[in-house]
PDB file of C-alpha atoms in Angstrom:
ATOM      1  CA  UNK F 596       0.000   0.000   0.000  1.00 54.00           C
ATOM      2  CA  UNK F 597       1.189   3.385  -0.871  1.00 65.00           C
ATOM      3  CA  UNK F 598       0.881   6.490   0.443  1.00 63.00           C
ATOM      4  CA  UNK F 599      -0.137   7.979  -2.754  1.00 63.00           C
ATOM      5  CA  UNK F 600      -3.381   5.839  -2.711  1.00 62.00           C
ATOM      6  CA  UNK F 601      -4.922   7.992  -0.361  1.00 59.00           C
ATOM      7  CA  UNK F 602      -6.152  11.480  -0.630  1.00 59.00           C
ATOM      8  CA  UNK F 603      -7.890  13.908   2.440  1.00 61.00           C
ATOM      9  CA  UNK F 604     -10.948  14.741   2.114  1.00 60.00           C
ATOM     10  CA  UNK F 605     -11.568  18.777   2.172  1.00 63.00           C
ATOM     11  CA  UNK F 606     -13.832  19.667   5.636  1.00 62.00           C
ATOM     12  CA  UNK F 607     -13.327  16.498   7.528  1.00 57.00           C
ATOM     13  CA  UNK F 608     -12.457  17.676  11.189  1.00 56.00           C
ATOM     14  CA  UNK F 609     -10.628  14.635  11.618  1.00 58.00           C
ATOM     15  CA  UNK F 610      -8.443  14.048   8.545  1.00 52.00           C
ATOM     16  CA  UNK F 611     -10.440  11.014   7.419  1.00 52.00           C
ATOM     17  CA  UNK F 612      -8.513   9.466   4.712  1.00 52.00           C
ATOM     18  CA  UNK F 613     -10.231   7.557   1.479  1.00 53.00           C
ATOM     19  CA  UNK F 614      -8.781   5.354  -0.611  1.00 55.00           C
ATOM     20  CA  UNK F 615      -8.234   5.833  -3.964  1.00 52.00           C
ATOM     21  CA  UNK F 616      -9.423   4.341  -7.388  1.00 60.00           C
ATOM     22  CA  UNK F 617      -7.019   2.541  -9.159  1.00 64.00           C
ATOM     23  CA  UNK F 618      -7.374   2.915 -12.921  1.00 67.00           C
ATOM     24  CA  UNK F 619      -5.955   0.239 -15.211  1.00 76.00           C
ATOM     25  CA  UNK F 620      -3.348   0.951 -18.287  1.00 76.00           C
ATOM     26  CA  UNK F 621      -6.796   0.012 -20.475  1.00 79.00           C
ATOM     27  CA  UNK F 622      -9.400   2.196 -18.760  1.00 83.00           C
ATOM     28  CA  UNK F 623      -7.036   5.214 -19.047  1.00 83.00           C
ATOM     29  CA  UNK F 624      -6.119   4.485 -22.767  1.00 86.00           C
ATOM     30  CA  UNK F 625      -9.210   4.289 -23.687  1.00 89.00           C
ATOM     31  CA  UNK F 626     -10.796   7.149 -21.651  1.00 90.00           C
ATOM     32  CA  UNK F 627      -7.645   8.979 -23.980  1.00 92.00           C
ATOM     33  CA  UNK F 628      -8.604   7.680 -26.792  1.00 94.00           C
ATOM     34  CA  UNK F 629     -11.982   9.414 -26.113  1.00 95.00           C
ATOM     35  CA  UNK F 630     -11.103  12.675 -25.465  1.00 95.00           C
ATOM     36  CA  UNK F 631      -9.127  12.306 -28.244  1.00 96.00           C
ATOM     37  CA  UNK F 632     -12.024  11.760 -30.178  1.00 96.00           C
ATOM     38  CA  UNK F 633     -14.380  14.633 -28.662  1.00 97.00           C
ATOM     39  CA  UNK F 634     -11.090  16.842 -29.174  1.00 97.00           C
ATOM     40  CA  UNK F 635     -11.554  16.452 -32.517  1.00 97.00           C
ATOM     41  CA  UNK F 636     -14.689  16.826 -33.212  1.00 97.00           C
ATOM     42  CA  UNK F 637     -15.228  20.087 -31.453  1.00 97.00           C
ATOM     43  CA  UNK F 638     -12.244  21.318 -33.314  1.00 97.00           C
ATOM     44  CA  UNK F 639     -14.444  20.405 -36.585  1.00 97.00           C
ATOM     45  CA  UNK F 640     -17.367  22.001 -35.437  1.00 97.00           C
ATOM     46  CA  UNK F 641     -15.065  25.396 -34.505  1.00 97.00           C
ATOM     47  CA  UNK F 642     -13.923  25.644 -37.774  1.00 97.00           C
ATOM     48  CA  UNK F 643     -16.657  25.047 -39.336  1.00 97.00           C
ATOM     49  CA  UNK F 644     -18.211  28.251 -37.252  1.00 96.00           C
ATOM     50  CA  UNK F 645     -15.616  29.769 -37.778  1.00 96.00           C
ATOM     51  CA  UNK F 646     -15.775  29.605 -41.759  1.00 96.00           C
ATOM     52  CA  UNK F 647     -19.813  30.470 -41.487  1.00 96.00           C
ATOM     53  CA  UNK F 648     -19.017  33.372 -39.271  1.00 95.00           C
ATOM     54  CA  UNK F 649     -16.987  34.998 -41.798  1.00 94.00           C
ATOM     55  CA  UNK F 650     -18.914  34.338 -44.956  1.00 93.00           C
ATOM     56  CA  UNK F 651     -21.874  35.596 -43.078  1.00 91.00           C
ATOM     57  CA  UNK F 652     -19.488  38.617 -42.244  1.00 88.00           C
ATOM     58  CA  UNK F 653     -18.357  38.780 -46.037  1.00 88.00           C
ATOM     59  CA  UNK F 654     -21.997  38.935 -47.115  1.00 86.00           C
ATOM     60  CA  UNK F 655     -23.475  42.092 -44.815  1.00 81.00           C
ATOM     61  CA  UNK F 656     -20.411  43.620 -45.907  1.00 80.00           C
ATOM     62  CA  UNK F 657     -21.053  43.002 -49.513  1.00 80.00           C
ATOM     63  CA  UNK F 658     -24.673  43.537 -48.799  1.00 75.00           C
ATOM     64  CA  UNK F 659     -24.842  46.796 -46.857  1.00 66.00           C
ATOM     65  CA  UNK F 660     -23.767  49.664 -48.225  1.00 57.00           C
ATOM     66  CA  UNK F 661     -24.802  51.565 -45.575  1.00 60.00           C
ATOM     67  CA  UNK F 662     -23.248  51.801 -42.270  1.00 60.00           C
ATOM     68  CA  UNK F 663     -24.316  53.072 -38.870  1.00 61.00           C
ATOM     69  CA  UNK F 664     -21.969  55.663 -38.362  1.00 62.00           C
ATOM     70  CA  UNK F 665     -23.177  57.217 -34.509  1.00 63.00           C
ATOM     71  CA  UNK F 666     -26.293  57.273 -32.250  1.00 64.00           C
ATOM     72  CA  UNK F 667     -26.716  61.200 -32.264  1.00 61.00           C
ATOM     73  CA  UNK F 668     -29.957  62.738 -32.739  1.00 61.00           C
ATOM     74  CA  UNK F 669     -29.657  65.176 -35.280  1.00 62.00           C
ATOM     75  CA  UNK F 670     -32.606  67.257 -37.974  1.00 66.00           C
ATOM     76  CA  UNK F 671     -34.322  64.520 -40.151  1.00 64.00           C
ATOM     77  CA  UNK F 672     -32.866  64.351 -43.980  1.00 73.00           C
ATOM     78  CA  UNK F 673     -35.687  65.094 -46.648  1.00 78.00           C
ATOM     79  CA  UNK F 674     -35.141  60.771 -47.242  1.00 78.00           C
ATOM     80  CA  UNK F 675     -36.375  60.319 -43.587  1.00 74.00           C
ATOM     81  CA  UNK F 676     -38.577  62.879 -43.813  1.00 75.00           C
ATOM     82  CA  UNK F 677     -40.624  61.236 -47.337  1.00 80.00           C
ATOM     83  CA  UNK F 678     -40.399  57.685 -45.441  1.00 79.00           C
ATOM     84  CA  UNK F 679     -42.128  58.972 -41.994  1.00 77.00           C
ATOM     85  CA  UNK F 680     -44.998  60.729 -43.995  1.00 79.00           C
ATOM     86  CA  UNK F 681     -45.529  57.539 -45.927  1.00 80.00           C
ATOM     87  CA  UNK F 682     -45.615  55.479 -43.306  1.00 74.00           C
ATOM     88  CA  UNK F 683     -47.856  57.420 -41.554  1.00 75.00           C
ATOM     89  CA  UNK F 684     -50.078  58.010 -45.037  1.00 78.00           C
ATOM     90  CA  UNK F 685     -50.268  53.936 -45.041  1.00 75.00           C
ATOM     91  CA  UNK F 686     -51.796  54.040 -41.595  1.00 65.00           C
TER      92      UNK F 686
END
């Protein structure tokens, strides 16, 4: 028996000691071989966000010509001025 089997268990008053599980060579290697396998995956599914993220990017760039340029209030443009009496006359 070896000390390293055992491990202290945070809050016990006492210092109660528990055993440790032993894992084999096999149960590890294939626990590995797992993450291996989720490793992978999630890097597929990053990239593959990744690549969506910028063509969506590419197309409201491509799309928009127009660009929010600040949040001040300002005097309406005759544009904004035709489209609020519209709306309104549709009403």
């Amino acid at each position: 028996m070896n000390i390293n089997d055992f491990v202290i268990l945070p809050g016990s008053k006492t210092g109660t000691s528990v055993r440790l599980k032993v894992k084999t060579v096999r149960e590890l290697q294939v626990e590995k071989a797992q993450l291996e396998a989720e490793n992978k995956e999630m890097e597929k599914k990053l990239r593959q966000l990744q690549s969506n993220m910028s063509r969506e990017k590419e197309e409201r760039r491509k799309s928009s010509a127009y660009r929010w340029k600040s949040g001040r209030a300002g005097p309406m443009t005759i544009q904004a001025r035709v489209l609020s009496q519209s709306k309104e006359n549709n009403k």
